[in-house]
Short mmCIF file of C-alpha atoms and ligand atoms in Angstrom, two decimals:
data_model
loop_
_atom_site.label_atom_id
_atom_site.label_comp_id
_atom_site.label_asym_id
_atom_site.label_seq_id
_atom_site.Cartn_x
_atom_site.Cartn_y
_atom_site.Cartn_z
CA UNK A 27 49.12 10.15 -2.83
CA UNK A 28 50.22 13.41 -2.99
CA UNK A 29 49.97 16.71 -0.74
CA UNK A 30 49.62 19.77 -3.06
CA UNK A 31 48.60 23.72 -1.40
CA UNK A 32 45.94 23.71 -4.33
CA UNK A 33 44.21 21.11 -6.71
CA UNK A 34 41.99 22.83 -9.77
CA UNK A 35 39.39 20.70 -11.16
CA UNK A 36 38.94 22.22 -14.91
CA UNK A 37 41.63 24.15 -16.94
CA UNK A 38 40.04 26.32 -19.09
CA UNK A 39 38.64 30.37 -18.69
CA UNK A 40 38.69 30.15 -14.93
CA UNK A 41 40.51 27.46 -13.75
CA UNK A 42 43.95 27.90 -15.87
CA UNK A 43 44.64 31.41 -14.79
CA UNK A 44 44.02 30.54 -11.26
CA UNK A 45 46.83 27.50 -11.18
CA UNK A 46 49.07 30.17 -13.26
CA UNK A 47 48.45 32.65 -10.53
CA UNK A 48 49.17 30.94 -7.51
CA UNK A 49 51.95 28.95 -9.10
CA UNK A 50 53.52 32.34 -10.29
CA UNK A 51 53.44 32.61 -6.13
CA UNK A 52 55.03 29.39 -5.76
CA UNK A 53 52.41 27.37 -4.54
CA UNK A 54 52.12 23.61 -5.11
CA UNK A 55 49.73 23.25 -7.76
CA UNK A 56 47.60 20.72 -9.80
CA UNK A 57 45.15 21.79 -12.44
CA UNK A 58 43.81 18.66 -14.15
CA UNK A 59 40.82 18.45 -16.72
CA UNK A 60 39.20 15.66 -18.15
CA UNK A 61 39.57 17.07 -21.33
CA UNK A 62 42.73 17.33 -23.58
CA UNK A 63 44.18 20.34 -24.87
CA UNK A 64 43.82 21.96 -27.85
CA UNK A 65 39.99 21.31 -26.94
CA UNK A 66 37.05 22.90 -28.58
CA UNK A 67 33.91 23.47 -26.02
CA UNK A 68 30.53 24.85 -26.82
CA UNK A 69 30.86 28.50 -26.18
CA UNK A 70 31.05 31.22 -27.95
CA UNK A 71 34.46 33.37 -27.48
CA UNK A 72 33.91 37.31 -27.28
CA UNK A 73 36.29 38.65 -24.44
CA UNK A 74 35.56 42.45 -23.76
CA UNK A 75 37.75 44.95 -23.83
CA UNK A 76 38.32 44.71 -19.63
CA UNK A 77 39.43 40.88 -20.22
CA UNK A 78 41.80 41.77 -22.87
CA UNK A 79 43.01 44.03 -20.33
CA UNK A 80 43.68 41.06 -18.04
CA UNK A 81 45.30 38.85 -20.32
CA UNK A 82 47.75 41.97 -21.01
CA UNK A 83 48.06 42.25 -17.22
CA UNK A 84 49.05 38.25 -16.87
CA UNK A 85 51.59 38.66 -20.27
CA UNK A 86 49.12 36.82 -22.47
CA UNK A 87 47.59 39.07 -25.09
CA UNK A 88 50.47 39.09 -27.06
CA UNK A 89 50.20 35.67 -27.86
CA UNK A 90 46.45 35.93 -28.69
CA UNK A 91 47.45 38.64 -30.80
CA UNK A 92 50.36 36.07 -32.58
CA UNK A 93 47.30 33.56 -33.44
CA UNK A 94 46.13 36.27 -36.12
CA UNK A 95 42.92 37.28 -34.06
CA UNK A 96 41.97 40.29 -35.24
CA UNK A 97 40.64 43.18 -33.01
CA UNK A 98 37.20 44.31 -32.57
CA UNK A 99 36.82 47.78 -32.11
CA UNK A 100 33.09 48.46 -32.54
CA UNK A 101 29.68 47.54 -31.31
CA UNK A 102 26.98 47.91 -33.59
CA UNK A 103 23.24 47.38 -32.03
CA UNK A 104 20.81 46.90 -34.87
CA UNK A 105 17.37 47.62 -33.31
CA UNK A 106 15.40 47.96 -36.13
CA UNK A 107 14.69 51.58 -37.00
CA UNK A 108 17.95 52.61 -36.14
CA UNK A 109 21.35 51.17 -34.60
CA UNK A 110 23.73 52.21 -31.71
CA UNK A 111 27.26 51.87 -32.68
CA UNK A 112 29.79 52.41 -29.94
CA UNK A 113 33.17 52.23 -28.80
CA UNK A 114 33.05 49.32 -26.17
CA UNK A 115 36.20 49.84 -24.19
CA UNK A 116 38.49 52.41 -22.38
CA UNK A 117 41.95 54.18 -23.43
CA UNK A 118 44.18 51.54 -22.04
CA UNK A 119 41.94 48.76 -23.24
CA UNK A 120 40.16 49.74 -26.53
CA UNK A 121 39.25 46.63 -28.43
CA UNK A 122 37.95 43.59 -27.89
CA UNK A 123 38.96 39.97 -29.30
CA UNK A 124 36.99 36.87 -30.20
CA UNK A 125 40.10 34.21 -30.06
CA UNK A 126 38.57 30.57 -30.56
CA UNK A 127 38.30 28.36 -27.58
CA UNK A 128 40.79 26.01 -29.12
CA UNK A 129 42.85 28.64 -29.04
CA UNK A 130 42.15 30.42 -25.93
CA UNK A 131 42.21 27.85 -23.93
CA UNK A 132 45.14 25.62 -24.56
CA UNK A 133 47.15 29.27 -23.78
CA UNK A 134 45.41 29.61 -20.48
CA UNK A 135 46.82 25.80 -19.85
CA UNK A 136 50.34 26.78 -21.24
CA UNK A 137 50.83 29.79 -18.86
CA UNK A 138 49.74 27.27 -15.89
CA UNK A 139 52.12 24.98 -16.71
CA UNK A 140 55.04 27.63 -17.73
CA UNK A 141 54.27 29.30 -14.24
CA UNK A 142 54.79 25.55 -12.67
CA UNK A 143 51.44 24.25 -12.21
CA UNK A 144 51.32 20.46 -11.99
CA UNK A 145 49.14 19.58 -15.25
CA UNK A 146 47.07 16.77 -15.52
CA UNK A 147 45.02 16.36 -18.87
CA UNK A 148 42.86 13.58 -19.43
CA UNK A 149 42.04 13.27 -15.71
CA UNK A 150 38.74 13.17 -14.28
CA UNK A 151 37.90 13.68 -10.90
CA UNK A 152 34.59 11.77 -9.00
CA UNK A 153 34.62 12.96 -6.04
CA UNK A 154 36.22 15.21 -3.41
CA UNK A 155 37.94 13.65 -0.16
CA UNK A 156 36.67 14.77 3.01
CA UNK A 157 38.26 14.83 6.77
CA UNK A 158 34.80 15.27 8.48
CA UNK A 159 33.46 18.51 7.18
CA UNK A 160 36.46 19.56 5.47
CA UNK A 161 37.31 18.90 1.93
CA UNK A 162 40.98 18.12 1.94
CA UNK A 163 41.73 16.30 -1.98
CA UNK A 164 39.96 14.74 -4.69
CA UNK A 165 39.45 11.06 -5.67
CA UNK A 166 39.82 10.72 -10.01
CA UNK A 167 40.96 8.91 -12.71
CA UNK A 168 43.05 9.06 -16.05
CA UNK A 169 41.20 7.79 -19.06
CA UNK A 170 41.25 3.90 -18.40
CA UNK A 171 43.14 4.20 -15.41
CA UNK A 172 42.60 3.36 -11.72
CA UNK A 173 41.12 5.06 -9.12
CA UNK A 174 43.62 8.06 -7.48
CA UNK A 175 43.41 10.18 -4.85
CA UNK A 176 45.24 13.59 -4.21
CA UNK A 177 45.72 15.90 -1.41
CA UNK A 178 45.66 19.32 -0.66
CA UNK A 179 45.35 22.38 1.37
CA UNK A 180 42.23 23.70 -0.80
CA UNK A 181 40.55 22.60 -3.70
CA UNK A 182 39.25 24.50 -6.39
CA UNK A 183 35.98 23.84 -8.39
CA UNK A 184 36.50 25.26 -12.18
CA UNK A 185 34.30 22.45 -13.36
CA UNK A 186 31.74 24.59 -14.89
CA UNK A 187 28.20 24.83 -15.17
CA UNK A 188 28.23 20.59 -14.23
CA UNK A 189 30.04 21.15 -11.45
CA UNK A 190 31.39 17.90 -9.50
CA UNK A 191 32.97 19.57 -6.88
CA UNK A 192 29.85 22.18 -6.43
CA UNK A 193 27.71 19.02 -6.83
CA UNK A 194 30.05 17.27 -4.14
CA UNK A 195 29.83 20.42 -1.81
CA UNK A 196 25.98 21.28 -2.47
CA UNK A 197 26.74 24.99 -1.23
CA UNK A 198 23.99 27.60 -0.96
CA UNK A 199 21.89 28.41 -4.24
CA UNK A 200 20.95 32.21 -4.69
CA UNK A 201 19.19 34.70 -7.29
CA UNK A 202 18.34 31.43 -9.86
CA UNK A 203 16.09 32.21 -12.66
CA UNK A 204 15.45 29.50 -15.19
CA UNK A 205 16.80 29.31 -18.86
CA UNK A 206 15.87 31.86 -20.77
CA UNK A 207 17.13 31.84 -24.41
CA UNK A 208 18.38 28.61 -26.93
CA UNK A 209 20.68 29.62 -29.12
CA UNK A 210 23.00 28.32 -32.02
CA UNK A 211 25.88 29.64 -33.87
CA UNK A 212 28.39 28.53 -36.37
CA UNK A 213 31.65 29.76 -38.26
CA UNK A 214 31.14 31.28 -41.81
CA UNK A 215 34.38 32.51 -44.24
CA UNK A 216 33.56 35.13 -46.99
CA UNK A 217 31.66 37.64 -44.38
CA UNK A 218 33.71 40.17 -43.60
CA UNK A 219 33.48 42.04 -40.46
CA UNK A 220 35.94 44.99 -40.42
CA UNK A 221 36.22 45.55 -36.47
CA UNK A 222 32.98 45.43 -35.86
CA UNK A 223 30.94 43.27 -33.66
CA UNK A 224 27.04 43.29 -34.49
CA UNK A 225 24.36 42.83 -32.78
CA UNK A 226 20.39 41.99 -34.41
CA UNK A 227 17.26 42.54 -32.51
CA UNK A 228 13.85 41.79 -34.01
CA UNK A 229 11.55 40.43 -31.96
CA UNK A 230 11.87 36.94 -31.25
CA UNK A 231 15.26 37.03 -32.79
CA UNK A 232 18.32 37.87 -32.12
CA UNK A 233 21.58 37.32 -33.40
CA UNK A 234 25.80 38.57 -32.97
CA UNK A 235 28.18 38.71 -35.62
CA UNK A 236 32.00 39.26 -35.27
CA UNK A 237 35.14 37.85 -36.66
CA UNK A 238 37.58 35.11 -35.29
CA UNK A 239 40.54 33.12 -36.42
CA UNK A 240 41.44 31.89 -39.41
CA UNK A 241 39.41 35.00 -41.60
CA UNK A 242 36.31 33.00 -39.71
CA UNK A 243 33.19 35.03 -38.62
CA UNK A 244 31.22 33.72 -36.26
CA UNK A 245 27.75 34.03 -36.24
CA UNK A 246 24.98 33.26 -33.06
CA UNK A 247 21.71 33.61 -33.68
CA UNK A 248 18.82 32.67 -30.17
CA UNK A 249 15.23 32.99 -29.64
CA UNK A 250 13.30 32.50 -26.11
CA UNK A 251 13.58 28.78 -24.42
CA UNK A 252 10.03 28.22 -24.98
CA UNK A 253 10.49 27.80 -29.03
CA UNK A 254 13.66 25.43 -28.12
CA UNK A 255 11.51 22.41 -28.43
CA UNK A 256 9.84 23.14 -31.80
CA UNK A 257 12.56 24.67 -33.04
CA UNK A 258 15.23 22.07 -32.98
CA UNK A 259 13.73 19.48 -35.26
CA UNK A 260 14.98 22.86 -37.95
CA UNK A 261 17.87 24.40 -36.56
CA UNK A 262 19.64 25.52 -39.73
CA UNK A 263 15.95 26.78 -41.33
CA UNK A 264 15.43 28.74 -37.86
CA UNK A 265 18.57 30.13 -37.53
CA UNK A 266 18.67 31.68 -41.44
CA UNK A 267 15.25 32.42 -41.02
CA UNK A 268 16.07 35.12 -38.55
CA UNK A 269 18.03 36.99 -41.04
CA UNK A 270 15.41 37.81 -43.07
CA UNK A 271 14.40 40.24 -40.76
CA UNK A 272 17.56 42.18 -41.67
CA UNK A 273 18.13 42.53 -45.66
CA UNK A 274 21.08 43.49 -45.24
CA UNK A 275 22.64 41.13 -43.43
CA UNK A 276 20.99 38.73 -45.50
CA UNK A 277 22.31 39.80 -48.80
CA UNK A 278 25.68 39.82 -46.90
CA UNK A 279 24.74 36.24 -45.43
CA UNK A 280 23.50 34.52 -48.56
CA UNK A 281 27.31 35.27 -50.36
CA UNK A 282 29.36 33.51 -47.53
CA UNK A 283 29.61 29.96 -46.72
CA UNK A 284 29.41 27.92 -43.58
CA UNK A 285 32.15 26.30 -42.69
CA UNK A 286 31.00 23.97 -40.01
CA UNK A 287 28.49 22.63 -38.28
CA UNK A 288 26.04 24.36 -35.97
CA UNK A 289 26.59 24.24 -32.24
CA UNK A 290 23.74 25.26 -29.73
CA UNK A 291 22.99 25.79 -25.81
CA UNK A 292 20.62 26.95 -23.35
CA UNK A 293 21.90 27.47 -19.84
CA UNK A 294 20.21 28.18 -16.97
CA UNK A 295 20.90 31.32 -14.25
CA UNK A 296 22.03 31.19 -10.46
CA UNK A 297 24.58 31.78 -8.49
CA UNK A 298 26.73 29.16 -5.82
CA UNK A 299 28.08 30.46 -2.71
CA UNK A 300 31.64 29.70 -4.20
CA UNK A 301 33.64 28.64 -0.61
CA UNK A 302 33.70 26.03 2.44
CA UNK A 303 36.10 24.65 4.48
CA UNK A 304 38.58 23.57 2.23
CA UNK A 305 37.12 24.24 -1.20
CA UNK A 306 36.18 27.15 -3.52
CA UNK A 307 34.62 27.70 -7.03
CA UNK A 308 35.53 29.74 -9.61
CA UNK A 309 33.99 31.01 -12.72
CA UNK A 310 30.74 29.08 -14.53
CA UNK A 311 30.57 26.75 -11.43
CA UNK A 312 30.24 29.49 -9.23
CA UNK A 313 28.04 31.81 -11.28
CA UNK A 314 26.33 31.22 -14.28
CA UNK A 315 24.48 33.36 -16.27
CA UNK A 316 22.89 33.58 -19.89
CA UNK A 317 25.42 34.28 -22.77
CA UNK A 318 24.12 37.03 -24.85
CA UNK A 319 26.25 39.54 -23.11
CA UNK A 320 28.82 37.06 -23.43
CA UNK A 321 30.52 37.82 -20.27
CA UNK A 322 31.62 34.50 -18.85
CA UNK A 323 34.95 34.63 -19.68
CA UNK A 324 36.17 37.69 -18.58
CA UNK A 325 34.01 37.39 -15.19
CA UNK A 326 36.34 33.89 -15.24
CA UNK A 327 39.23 35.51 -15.57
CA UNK A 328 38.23 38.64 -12.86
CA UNK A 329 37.20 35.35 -10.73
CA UNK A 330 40.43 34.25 -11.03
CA UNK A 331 42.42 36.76 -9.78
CA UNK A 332 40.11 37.70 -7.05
CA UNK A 333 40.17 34.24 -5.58
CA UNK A 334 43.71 33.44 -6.37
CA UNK A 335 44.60 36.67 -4.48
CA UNK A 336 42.22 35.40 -1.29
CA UNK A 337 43.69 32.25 -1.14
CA UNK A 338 47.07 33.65 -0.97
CA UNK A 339 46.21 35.77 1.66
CA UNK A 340 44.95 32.55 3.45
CA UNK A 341 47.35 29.93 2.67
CA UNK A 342 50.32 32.78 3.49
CA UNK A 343 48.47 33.68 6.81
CA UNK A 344 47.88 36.78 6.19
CA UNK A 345 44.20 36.68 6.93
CA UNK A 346 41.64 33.77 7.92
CA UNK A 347 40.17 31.50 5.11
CA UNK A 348 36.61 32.57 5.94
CA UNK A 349 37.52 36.00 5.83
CA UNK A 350 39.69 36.30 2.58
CA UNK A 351 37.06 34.13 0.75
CA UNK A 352 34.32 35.96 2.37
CA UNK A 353 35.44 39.13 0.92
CA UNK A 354 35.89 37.34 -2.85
CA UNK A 355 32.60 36.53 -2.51
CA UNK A 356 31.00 40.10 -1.82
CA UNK A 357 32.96 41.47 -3.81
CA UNK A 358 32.02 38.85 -6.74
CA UNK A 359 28.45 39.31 -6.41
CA UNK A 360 29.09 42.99 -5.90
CA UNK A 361 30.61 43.27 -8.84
CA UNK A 362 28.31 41.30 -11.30
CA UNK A 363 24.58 41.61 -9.84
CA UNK A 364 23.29 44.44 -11.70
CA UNK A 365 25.30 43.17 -15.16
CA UNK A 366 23.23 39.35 -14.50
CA UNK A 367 19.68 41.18 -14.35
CA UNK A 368 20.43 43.31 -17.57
CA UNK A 369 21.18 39.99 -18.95
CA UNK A 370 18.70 38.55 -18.21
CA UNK A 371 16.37 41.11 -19.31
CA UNK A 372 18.02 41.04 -22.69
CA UNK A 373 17.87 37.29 -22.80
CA UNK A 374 14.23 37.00 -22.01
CA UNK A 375 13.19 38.98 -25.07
CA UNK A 376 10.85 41.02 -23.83
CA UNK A 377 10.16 43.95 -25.52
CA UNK A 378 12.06 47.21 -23.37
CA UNK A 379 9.28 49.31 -21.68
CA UNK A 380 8.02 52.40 -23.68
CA UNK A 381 10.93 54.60 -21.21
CA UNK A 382 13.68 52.17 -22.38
CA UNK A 383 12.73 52.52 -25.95
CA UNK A 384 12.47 56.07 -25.71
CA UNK A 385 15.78 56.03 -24.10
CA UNK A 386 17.50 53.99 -27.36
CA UNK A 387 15.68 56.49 -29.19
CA UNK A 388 17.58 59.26 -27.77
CA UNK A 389 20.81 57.34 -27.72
CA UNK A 390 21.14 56.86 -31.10
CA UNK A 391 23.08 59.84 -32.89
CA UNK A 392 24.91 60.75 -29.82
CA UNK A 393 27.86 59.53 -29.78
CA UNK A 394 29.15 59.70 -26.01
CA UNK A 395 25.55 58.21 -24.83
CA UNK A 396 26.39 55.17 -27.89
CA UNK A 397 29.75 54.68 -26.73
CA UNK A 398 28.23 54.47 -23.12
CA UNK A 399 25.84 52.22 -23.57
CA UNK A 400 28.61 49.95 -25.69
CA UNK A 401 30.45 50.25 -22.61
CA UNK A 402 27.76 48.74 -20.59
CA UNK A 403 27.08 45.88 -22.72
CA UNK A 404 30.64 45.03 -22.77
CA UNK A 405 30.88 45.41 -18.81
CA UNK A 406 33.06 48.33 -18.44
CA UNK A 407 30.17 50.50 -17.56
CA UNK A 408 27.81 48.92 -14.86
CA UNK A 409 24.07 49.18 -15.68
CA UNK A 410 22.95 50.45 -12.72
CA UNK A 411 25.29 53.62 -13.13
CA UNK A 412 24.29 54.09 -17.09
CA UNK A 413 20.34 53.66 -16.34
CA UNK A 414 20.66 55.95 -13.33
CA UNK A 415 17.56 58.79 -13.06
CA UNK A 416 20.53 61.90 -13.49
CA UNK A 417 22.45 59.88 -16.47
CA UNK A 418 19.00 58.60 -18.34
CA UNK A 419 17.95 62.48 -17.72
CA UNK A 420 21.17 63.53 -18.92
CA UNK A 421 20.74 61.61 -22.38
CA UNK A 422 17.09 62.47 -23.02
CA UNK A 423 17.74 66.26 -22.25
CA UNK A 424 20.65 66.23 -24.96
CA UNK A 425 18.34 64.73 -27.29
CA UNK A 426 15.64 67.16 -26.68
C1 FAD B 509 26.60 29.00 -26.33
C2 FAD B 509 27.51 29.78 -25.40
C3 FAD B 509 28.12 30.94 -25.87
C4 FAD B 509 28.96 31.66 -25.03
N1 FAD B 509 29.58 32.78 -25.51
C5 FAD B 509 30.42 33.48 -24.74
C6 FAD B 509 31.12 34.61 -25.25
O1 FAD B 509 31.01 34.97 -26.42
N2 FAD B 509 31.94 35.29 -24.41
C7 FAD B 509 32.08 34.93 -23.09
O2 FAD B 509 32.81 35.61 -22.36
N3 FAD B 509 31.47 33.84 -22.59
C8 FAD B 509 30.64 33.11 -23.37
N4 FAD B 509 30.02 32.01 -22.87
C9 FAD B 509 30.25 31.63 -21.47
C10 FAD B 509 31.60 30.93 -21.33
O3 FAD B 509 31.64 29.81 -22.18
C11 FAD B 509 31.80 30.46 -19.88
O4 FAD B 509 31.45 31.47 -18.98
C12 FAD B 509 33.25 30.05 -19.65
O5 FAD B 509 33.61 28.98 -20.50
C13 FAD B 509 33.44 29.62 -18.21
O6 FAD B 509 34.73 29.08 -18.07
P1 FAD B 509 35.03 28.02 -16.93
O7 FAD B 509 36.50 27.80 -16.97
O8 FAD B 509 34.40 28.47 -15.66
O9 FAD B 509 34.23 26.70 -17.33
P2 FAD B 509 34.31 25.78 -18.62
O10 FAD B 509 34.75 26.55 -19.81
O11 FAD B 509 32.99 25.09 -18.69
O12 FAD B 509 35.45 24.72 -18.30
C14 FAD B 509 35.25 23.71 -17.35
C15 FAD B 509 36.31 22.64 -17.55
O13 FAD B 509 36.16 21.70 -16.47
C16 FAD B 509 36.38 20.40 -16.99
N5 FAD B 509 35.70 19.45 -16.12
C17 FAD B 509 34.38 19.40 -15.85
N6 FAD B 509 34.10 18.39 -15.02
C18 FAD B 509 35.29 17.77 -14.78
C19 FAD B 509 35.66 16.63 -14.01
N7 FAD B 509 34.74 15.93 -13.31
N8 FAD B 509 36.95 16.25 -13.99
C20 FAD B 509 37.88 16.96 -14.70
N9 FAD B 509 37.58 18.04 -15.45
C21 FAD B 509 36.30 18.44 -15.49
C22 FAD B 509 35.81 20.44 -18.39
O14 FAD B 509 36.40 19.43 -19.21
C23 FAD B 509 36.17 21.85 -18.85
O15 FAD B 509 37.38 21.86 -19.56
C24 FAD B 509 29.17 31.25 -23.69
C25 FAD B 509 28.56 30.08 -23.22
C26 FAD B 509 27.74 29.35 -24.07
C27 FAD B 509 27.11 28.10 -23.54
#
């Protein structure tokens, strides 16, 4: 057995860039995944413009950038009788990327290990050790292999939305809502995108477009939970069904090809208080919400740094555990709140109040509101400060 400062459990989004950043501190580090790496995972892989600012902060982007990716400098809202096209990020950070998770995440798992993490692939972890109250390692095994236990100072859940160290720790559940949308998406060559990411709203429909790797576009089309039942006996008559509610796209749709096979999910909402004595969680384990902002990624990666930087601050002394994880909590749920009820909202597909649609209505043509409300979708803007009274007054006066 080993004694390491910090064992990861999961080495993808969140978990990868947390080894890399406390091993770029010089911590003792293990990151191990059950998984091996390249891996594929069912997500999709839109990271706004304020993650590709991260990754350019940690010395990554340019290597997403050398996998061909190309940029995507648009948003485009189809609502129906009109669409909101803005420009989704800031000066430093204009564009946004859609690298594939095979991709991605066998990066994130490079820079760990480059930085000095301690990588373990095809290890899975059972359980967490305890020393009464305290977690203090994890108990796991390599595919085939016996049972192992490791050691450390703290150990870090980036298990995802399964959790076993969440499960293990059972903390505190808050602000849960139940699934809300199914949806299902798939790669398709011959449908060009040209910078643009779009976005289809019809009714019980909606659906994201926006270009990948490898010349791939990737398209996601969901409806609400309660058709997921009926629905999946005919996923691929479902899914191009929706399309007919946009010509367009459909002409566009009907001259490319798919290129593999359809991929689906439903997830549900909540959030986990994400420390205890001797254990934390990062990213989908600690915070899960619906994907059709598609914002779990770069809250990962702000996860990471914000808990990387507590526990350093703990683990060097410089402030008590409680108090250094207390504040990546608050300032975690601070950060994301009003961002997971606009989700939600979007992914219960409800139709917007009469005010809201009046609001799009007034939106559309001018271009600083469009580019705001781009801004908010792709979390650079937070909802509560673009639907403020004074800015919503601001918009409809100008339309006026
Ligand atoms: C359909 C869908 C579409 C999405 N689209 C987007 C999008 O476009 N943009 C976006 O930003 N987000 C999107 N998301 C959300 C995004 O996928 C997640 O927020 C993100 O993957 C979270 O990263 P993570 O590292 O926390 O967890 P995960 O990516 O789930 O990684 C967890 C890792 O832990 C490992 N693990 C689990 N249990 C164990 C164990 N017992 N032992 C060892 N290893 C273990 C797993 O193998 C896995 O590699 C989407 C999600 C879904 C479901």
């Amino acid at each position: 057995m080993n004694q390491y400062d910090v064992i990861i459990v999961g080495a993808r989004c969140a978990g990868s860039p947390t080894a890399m950043l406390l091993a770029r501190k010089g911590y003792n580090t293990l990151l191990v995944d059950r998984a091996t790496f390249p891996s594929d995972t069912i997500s999709t892989h839109l990271i706004h413009p304020t993650g590709v600012a991260t990754l350019r902060g940690w010395g990554l982007l340019d290597r997403v950038l050398a996998t061909g990716c190309p940029p995507i400098h648009t948003y485009a809202f189809d609502m129906g009788p009109f669409t909101i096209s803005g420009a989704p990020g800031t000066r430093d950070s204009p564009v946004a990327y859609g690298p594939r998770r095979l991709v991605l995440d066998k990066l994130l798992l490079d820079a760990a290990s480059e930085a000095g993490a301690e990588v373990r692939e095809n290890f899975t972890v059972e359980d967490v050790l305890r020393d009464g109250e305290r977690v203090v390692g994890i108990r796991g095994h390599a595919s085939g292999g016996q049972t192992i236990t490791e050691r450390a100072r703290v150990v870090v859940g980036a298990d995802g939305l399964h959790s076993v160290v969440a499960r293990a720790v059972a903390p505190e559940h808050y602000n849960e809502k139940p699934r809300l949308e199914a949806s299902y998406y798939s790669y398709w060559s011959g449908l060009p995108m040209n910078g643009l990411f779009e976005a289809y709203d019809r009714e019980d429909r909606a659906w994201a477009a926006w270009p990948t790797n490898d010349g791939l576009t990737l398209v996601i089309v969901g409806w609400p939970f309660a058709q997921f039942e009926a629905n999946r006996t005919n996923i691929e008559g479902h899914y191009l069904e929706a399309f007919e509610r946009a010509p367009a796209f459909e002409e566009r749709i009907r001259g490319a090809r798919r290129e593999e096979r359809f991929v689906g999910a439903a997830v549900p909402n909540f959030f986990r208080r994400p420390f205890g004595p001797g254990w934390a969680l990062v990213g989908d384990a600690g915070y899960n919400k619906d994907f059709i902002t598609a914002q779990g990624i770069t809250d990962a990666f702000r996860d990471a740094e914000l808990c990387a930087n507590a526990l350093h601050e703990s683990l060097s002394g410089v402030r008590p555990f409680d108090a250094a994880m207390g504040e990546y909590h608050s300032t975690r749920d601070e950060h994301v709140l009003p961002m997971y009820e606009f989700t939600c909202q979007f992914a219960s597909f409800t139709p917007p109040p009469p005010d809201l649609q009046q609001l799009f209505g007034a939106i559309h043509g001018n271009q600083p509101a469009m580019d705001g409300f781009a801004r908010v979708f792709s979390g650079v803007t937070s909802p509560a400060d673009f639907f403020s009274e004074e800015n919503v007054r601001r918009i409809v006066a100008t339309a006026g």
